[in-house]
Amino acid sequence: MAQGRHSVFIFGGGAREHAAAWKFDESPHVGQIYYAGPRNPGMDKLATYVGIGVTEETELANFAQAKSVDLAWVGPEQALVSGVVDMFRVRGRAIFGPTSGAAGIEGSKAFAKLLMERARIPTAPFEICHTAALARSYVRRHGVPIVVKADGLAGGKGVSVCRTEAQAEEAIVRNMIQRVNGIAGEVLVMEDLLQGEELSIHVLADRNGHVTLSSAQDHKPVGEGDTGPMTSGMGAITPVPWVTDEMMATIENQIVTPLLSALKTRELPFEGCMFPGLMMTPDGPQVLEVNCRPGDPEWQAHMRRSKSDIFEVSLACAEGRLSSVSLKWDPRTAVSLTIASGGYPGKGKPDIPIYGVHEAELVPGVMVFVAGAKFIDGQLVTGGGRELSVTALGDTLQDALNLVYKATGRISFEGMYYRHDIGQRALARMRAK
Ligand code: GLY
């Protein structure tokens, strides 16, 4: 790597990207950070905002060229699927993330399921339905419970767990007739509902190899006890205390390595961060979905534990030198808790003043990353969805949870919502051992 200070361009303006910006800012190699996407008042303290959308690949590449940006780092799947990495590669610019073709592993659930079926990677039995009539026929033949998934990107809103035929019919109508998810719901993947514990696996991959990070666990349903509609994530822990080395070895052999090699065989080598979401069933791990980017809120927790230089690691990954860097981790446990506006995952009230973030960060071990909150007239206010990600490091999972909830108790705004039971299933499983 050349000596001196380098510039980084982050795509995305959520809590995941705020956590990445914080780590880039810590790097002695990084001088200037730019970011594009929604404006983020937390990132504004670390980086220069560039008013370009994350799917405007030509404008992003023009900016990077004009500013001689040394490394681009991509968070959102929309940017990856739309081909921002391909555009940067064509221009010969370093970028962390997969090409549009490899990002298809998240961009099309049907593609991912067919790939896994052919590579014998464990995943729920499924059918791909191109019409509402075929989807209804599947429901009649299969019965419930089932999971109905929009094929394309739906911002975390494309998955419906259907326990009754009426719920399945509603999912079909919403996707295929009402088109609530746009073209993402033109094709549906219908599959068996798996039972078990969800696990998030993050893999850094370059063209020559890969490294798998510690296990993480998100809590996706909005309500306590895993009830209510699915969200993009209400809170994450890492590492997950009940996950053994043996389980990780099975995941590596049955899922991670076969996924990467199936993509490579199809001339779609995956470079960047691949994130298979798994269900740990009594019969072993099964893949629920494969994401082409870091998870949110999992990434915030991973960043709190990371003791590596994110610039060195991301650049090495973009240049196919991942094996030349070693990843270092804090041995403690990290937790990230999503603070949302009431009504999320529906539309919550925007522009409501948020208080107490500074006081929350005075709790030792706590950092708050900004998700959708905005800064208006000198006041932090709600955006109407996920607002903040409160994170903590603790010696044990219980310690980290105590810190996160203590800090969160100092934050207040009208309609503030968060789950109080993040990590509780993991603790209960450890107690039952
Ligand atoms: N936390 C789940 C996701 O990022 O998709």
XYZ file of C-alpha atoms and ligand atoms in Angstrom:
438
model
C 0.000 0.000 0.000
C 1.241 3.484 -0.899
C 2.345 5.645 2.053
C 0.443 8.720 3.214
C -3.166 9.555 3.876
C -5.835 8.087 1.620
C -9.386 9.033 0.752
C -12.422 6.793 1.117
C -15.884 7.119 -0.424
C -18.686 5.331 1.481
C -21.983 4.590 -0.266
C -24.953 4.588 2.093
C -26.097 6.768 4.982
C -27.506 4.406 7.617
C -26.211 3.136 10.961
C -24.168 0.412 9.207
C -22.353 3.052 7.157
C -21.959 5.316 10.208
C -20.204 2.411 11.970
C -17.983 1.888 8.912
C -17.168 5.625 8.773
C -16.185 5.556 12.448
C -13.756 2.684 11.775
C -12.322 4.358 8.654
C -11.832 7.545 10.662
C -9.806 5.543 13.220
C -7.409 4.319 10.524
C -4.044 6.121 10.404
C -4.100 5.567 6.615
C -7.291 7.577 6.049
C -7.289 11.344 5.601
C -10.553 12.230 3.877
C -13.895 10.393 3.963
C -16.779 11.183 1.606
C -20.205 9.607 1.695
C -23.196 9.450 -0.635
C -26.772 8.398 0.079
C -29.245 9.712 2.642
C -27.765 12.434 4.822
C -26.631 11.155 8.217
C -25.872 13.651 11.014
C -23.561 11.149 12.703
C -21.527 10.646 9.536
C -21.421 14.416 8.969
C -19.056 14.641 11.965
C -16.604 12.281 10.243
C -17.138 12.653 6.513
C -18.025 15.096 3.732
C -21.500 14.614 2.307
C -21.822 14.193 -1.439
C -25.361 14.639 -2.776
C -25.399 11.689 -5.185
C -27.783 8.718 -4.951
C -26.207 5.316 -4.291
C -27.488 3.857 -7.560
C -26.179 6.724 -9.726
C -23.073 4.781 -10.656
C -21.777 7.092 -13.380
C -22.003 10.188 -11.163
C -20.396 8.303 -8.256
C -17.527 7.153 -10.461
C -17.084 10.657 -11.934
C -16.850 12.095 -8.419
C -14.364 9.424 -7.333
C -12.234 10.141 -10.391
C -12.341 13.918 -9.905
C -11.271 13.560 -6.247
C -8.821 10.689 -6.894
C -10.614 8.590 -4.264
C -8.431 5.658 -3.195
C -11.165 3.262 -2.076
C -14.952 3.095 -2.349
C -16.910 1.034 0.202
C -20.482 -0.005 -0.524
C -23.191 -0.693 2.068
C -26.624 -0.916 0.403
C -27.620 -3.860 -1.772
C -29.429 -1.549 -4.224
C -26.093 0.051 -5.188
C -24.434 -3.349 -5.649
C -27.258 -4.871 -7.677
C -27.446 -1.792 -9.886
C -23.780 -2.211 -10.837
C -21.771 0.443 -9.026
C -18.881 -1.987 -8.534
C -18.842 -2.884 -12.238
C -18.646 0.826 -13.119
C -15.732 1.435 -10.722
C -13.901 -1.645 -12.008
C -14.280 -0.458 -15.607
C -12.704 2.836 -14.530
C -9.897 0.973 -12.720
C -10.876 2.301 -9.284
C -10.623 0.259 -6.073
C -13.996 -0.645 -4.585
C -15.129 -3.016 -1.827
C -18.175 -5.044 -2.857
C -19.406 -7.622 -5.388
C -20.231 -6.991 -9.038
C -23.852 -6.771 -10.103
C -23.782 -10.398 -11.300
C -22.492 -11.747 -7.974
C -24.868 -9.427 -6.062
C -27.669 -11.305 -7.850
C -27.379 -13.769 -4.964
C -29.431 -11.182 -3.021
C -31.009 -9.374 -6.002
C -32.948 -12.481 -7.029
C -34.096 -14.994 -4.436
C -35.080 -17.365 -7.259
C -31.498 -17.264 -8.606
C -30.125 -17.897 -5.102
C -32.461 -20.855 -4.498
C -31.671 -22.468 -7.863
C -27.947 -21.976 -7.296
C -28.194 -23.584 -3.852
C -30.326 -26.444 -5.118
C -27.822 -27.261 -7.845
C -24.851 -26.994 -5.469
C -26.695 -29.133 -2.838
C -26.452 -26.370 -0.245
C -29.023 -26.968 2.509
C -32.042 -24.685 2.085
C -35.820 -25.093 2.480
C -37.731 -26.890 -0.316
C -39.245 -24.247 -2.618
C -41.134 -23.428 -5.773
C -40.743 -20.368 -8.003
C -44.091 -18.908 -9.082
C -44.452 -16.473 -11.986
C -48.214 -15.935 -11.710
C -50.754 -15.535 -8.905
C -52.531 -18.679 -10.183
C -49.359 -20.747 -9.766
C -48.728 -19.260 -6.313
C -52.297 -20.087 -5.229
C -51.934 -23.597 -6.594
C -48.758 -24.021 -4.482
C -50.656 -22.924 -1.358
C -53.468 -25.415 -2.079
C -51.063 -28.295 -2.712
C -48.599 -27.506 0.074
C -50.811 -26.101 2.829
C -49.529 -23.780 5.556
C -47.338 -22.646 7.230
C -45.207 -21.354 4.363
C -42.955 -18.414 3.610
C -43.732 -16.163 0.636
C -40.776 -14.137 -0.656
C -40.684 -11.419 -3.281
C -37.936 -12.399 -5.733
C -36.273 -8.976 -5.962
C -35.062 -6.313 -3.532
C -37.857 -5.102 -1.295
C -36.008 -3.190 1.446
C -36.576 -5.904 4.066
C -40.346 -5.941 3.378
C -40.513 -8.781 0.855
C -40.781 -11.761 3.221
C -44.137 -12.924 4.636
C -44.424 -15.780 7.093
C -47.898 -17.209 6.440
C -49.491 -19.441 9.057
C -52.961 -19.425 7.485
C -54.155 -19.690 3.872
C -55.688 -16.227 4.234
C -52.247 -14.786 5.074
C -50.737 -16.554 2.053
C -53.475 -15.154 -0.190
C -52.834 -11.678 1.219
C -49.087 -11.993 0.481
C -49.819 -13.106 -3.098
C -52.280 -10.258 -3.677
C -50.011 -7.618 -2.137
C -47.048 -8.674 -4.262
C -48.568 -9.789 -7.544
C -51.792 -7.790 -7.837
C -51.308 -4.638 -5.745
C -47.559 -4.563 -6.536
C -46.646 -3.077 -3.141
C -43.055 -4.200 -3.717
C -42.962 -3.049 -7.355
C -41.181 -5.366 -9.786
C -39.540 -7.160 -6.830
C -42.828 -9.014 -6.270
C -43.518 -9.983 -9.912
C -42.048 -13.402 -9.141
C -42.535 -15.159 -5.799
C -40.450 -17.814 -4.110
C -42.724 -20.025 -1.996
C -40.980 -22.233 0.541
C -41.301 -24.328 3.690
C -41.195 -22.500 7.009
C -38.123 -23.677 8.912
C -38.007 -23.907 12.699
C -34.946 -23.113 14.782
C -32.639 -20.247 15.684
C -31.576 -17.667 13.120
C -27.893 -16.915 12.672
C -26.103 -14.273 10.595
C -22.817 -15.303 9.029
C -20.528 -12.656 7.529
C -17.793 -13.642 5.104
C -15.139 -11.361 3.618
C -14.175 -12.745 0.229
C -11.757 -11.733 -2.488
C -10.901 -13.415 -5.760
C -8.395 -15.682 -4.019
C -10.001 -16.748 -0.742
C -12.188 -15.770 2.168
C -12.393 -15.214 5.940
C -15.517 -15.975 7.976
C -16.289 -13.665 10.912
C -17.769 -14.705 14.276
C -21.416 -15.641 14.407
C -24.022 -12.922 14.929
C -27.740 -13.011 15.625
C -30.312 -10.428 14.588
C -33.876 -10.158 15.869
C -36.024 -9.420 12.829
C -39.697 -9.353 13.947
C -40.711 -5.966 15.310
C -42.378 -7.261 18.482
C -41.037 -8.784 21.687
C -40.911 -12.565 21.674
C -40.415 -12.442 17.886
C -43.951 -11.365 17.087
C -45.372 -8.996 14.481
C -44.143 -8.041 11.038
C -40.585 -8.557 9.847
C -38.200 -5.610 9.865
C -34.658 -5.119 8.620
C -33.444 -5.820 12.160
C -34.268 -4.739 15.724
C -31.022 -5.722 17.438
C -27.973 -7.946 17.073
C -25.449 -9.744 19.239
C -21.993 -11.084 18.375
C -20.573 -13.595 19.053
C -23.561 -15.831 19.734
C -22.617 -17.718 22.923
C -24.151 -21.112 22.040
C -22.467 -21.362 18.626
C -19.607 -23.865 18.801
C -16.505 -24.243 16.641
C -18.038 -27.460 15.349
C -21.176 -25.607 14.192
C -19.010 -22.989 12.469
C -17.018 -25.752 10.741
C -20.264 -27.302 9.451
C -21.452 -23.901 8.210
C -18.108 -23.396 6.494
C -18.133 -26.811 4.778
C -21.805 -27.094 3.892
C -22.640 -23.471 3.110
C -19.885 -20.842 2.859
C -17.345 -22.679 0.714
C -19.954 -24.261 -1.623
C -21.718 -20.886 -2.107
C -18.501 -19.117 -3.053
C -17.414 -21.895 -5.367
C -20.876 -22.166 -7.022
C -20.705 -18.449 -7.846
C -17.125 -18.761 -9.091
C -18.070 -21.725 -11.312
C -20.733 -19.516 -12.931
C -18.097 -16.841 -13.596
C -19.613 -14.659 -10.863
C -16.832 -14.657 -8.248
C -18.023 -12.975 -5.072
C -15.744 -10.217 -3.743
C -16.790 -8.133 -0.735
C -18.969 -9.096 2.220
C -21.317 -12.045 1.740
C -23.902 -12.548 4.475
C -25.820 -15.816 4.481
C -28.782 -15.715 6.849
C -29.257 -19.190 8.331
C -31.778 -21.150 10.317
C -30.086 -23.542 12.728
C -32.559 -26.439 12.646
C -32.413 -29.778 14.493
C -31.187 -31.212 11.131
C -28.342 -28.699 10.829
C -27.930 -25.257 9.270
C -30.242 -24.256 6.387
C -29.879 -21.104 4.295
C -32.802 -18.672 4.531
C -31.296 -16.030 2.240
C -27.925 -14.849 1.007
C -27.159 -11.139 1.230
C -24.474 -9.430 -0.818
C -23.481 -6.826 1.818
C -22.995 -6.463 5.557
C -26.108 -6.810 7.725
C -27.632 -3.913 9.610
C -27.645 -4.034 12.711
C -25.100 -6.922 12.692
C -22.329 -4.789 11.150
C -22.489 -2.179 13.912
C -21.844 -4.942 16.467
C -19.018 -6.450 14.367
C -17.384 -3.014 14.052
C -17.473 -2.531 17.814
C -15.474 -5.774 18.212
C -13.106 -5.147 15.311
C -9.522 -4.252 16.189
C -8.392 -4.342 12.569
C -7.782 -1.403 10.273
C -10.896 -1.377 8.064
C -9.030 0.557 5.345
C -6.238 -2.027 5.131
C -8.703 -4.925 5.165
C -11.178 -3.450 2.643
C -8.436 -2.360 0.240
C -6.732 -5.754 0.509
C -10.088 -7.398 -0.264
C -10.657 -5.140 -3.288
C -7.153 -5.924 -4.557
C -7.256 -9.703 -3.983
C -4.762 -9.575 -1.074
C -7.083 -10.571 1.764
C -4.699 -13.339 2.900
C -2.011 -10.696 3.531
C -3.986 -9.044 6.357
C -5.036 -10.579 9.650
C -8.328 -9.746 11.307
C -8.155 -8.904 15.005
C -11.135 -8.907 17.356
C -11.940 -7.703 20.844
C -12.745 -10.864 22.849
C -15.741 -9.174 24.458
C -19.382 -9.373 23.294
C -21.020 -6.593 21.283
C -24.696 -5.723 21.140
C -26.529 -3.294 18.860
C -30.081 -2.213 19.640
C -32.327 -0.553 17.063
C -34.312 2.461 18.259
C -37.262 3.109 15.957
C -40.234 5.423 15.677
C -43.578 4.014 16.797
C -45.339 2.427 13.836
C -42.143 0.968 12.308
C -41.929 -1.029 10.001
C -44.833 1.126 8.807
C -44.294 4.860 8.499
C -43.685 6.537 11.865
C -43.882 10.259 12.634
C -41.020 12.320 11.179
C -39.484 15.497 12.664
C -40.042 14.573 16.334
C -37.157 15.893 18.532
C -34.821 13.211 19.916
C -33.137 13.846 23.285
C -30.391 12.204 25.297
C -28.011 10.741 22.696
C -25.003 12.545 24.196
C -25.972 11.335 27.698
C -26.370 7.767 26.358
C -22.824 7.854 25.000
C -21.503 8.782 28.449
C -22.275 5.213 29.569
C -18.880 3.454 29.391
C -18.576 1.086 26.434
C -21.504 2.640 24.564
C -21.575 4.241 21.114
C -24.663 5.427 19.263
C -24.774 5.237 15.468
C -27.347 7.241 13.544
C -29.740 5.336 11.285
C -32.572 7.451 9.833
C -32.580 10.379 12.284
C -31.987 13.848 10.778
C -30.526 17.099 12.009
C -32.853 20.070 11.516
C -32.225 23.569 12.949
C -29.644 22.257 15.400
C -31.889 19.483 16.712
C -31.756 15.732 16.095
C -35.218 14.633 14.905
C -36.885 11.438 13.750
C -37.037 10.314 10.137
C -39.994 7.987 10.792
C -38.324 4.546 10.700
C -35.219 3.093 12.314
C -33.628 6.135 13.991
C -30.583 5.054 16.014
C -28.445 2.021 16.712
C -27.222 1.938 20.325
C -24.192 -0.335 20.702
C -22.127 -1.587 23.629
C -19.204 -3.864 24.361
C -19.311 -5.935 27.536
C -17.313 -8.757 29.127
C -20.340 -11.010 28.749
C -23.540 -10.832 26.714
C -25.431 -9.878 29.881
C -22.945 -7.061 30.603
C -23.260 -5.701 27.060
C -27.060 -5.837 27.265
C -27.041 -4.043 30.635
C -24.962 -1.220 29.131
C -27.076 -0.931 25.976
C -30.347 -0.753 27.892
C -28.911 1.653 30.491
C -27.813 3.990 27.687
C -31.108 3.618 25.832
C -32.950 4.647 29.005
C -31.304 8.085 28.622
C -32.721 8.590 25.103
C -36.261 9.837 24.677
C -38.630 11.003 21.981
C -42.375 10.848 21.420
C -43.278 7.401 20.096
C -39.808 5.902 20.727
C -39.881 2.125 20.261
C -37.376 -0.675 20.819
C -37.442 -4.316 21.795
C -36.580 -5.045 25.421
C -35.672 -8.695 24.826
C -32.636 -8.571 22.527
C -30.272 -11.433 23.401
C -32.741 -13.053 25.808
C -33.181 -16.241 23.774
C -29.405 -16.677 23.614
C -29.128 -16.172 27.387
C -31.963 -18.641 28.029
C -30.288 -21.234 25.812
C -27.032 -20.825 27.728
C -28.864 -21.166 31.068
C -30.585 -24.348 29.846
C -27.251 -25.968 28.909
N -30.107 -7.555 9.575
C -30.605 -8.136 8.409
C -30.222 -7.494 7.157
O -29.377 -6.622 7.142
O -30.733 -7.878 6.133
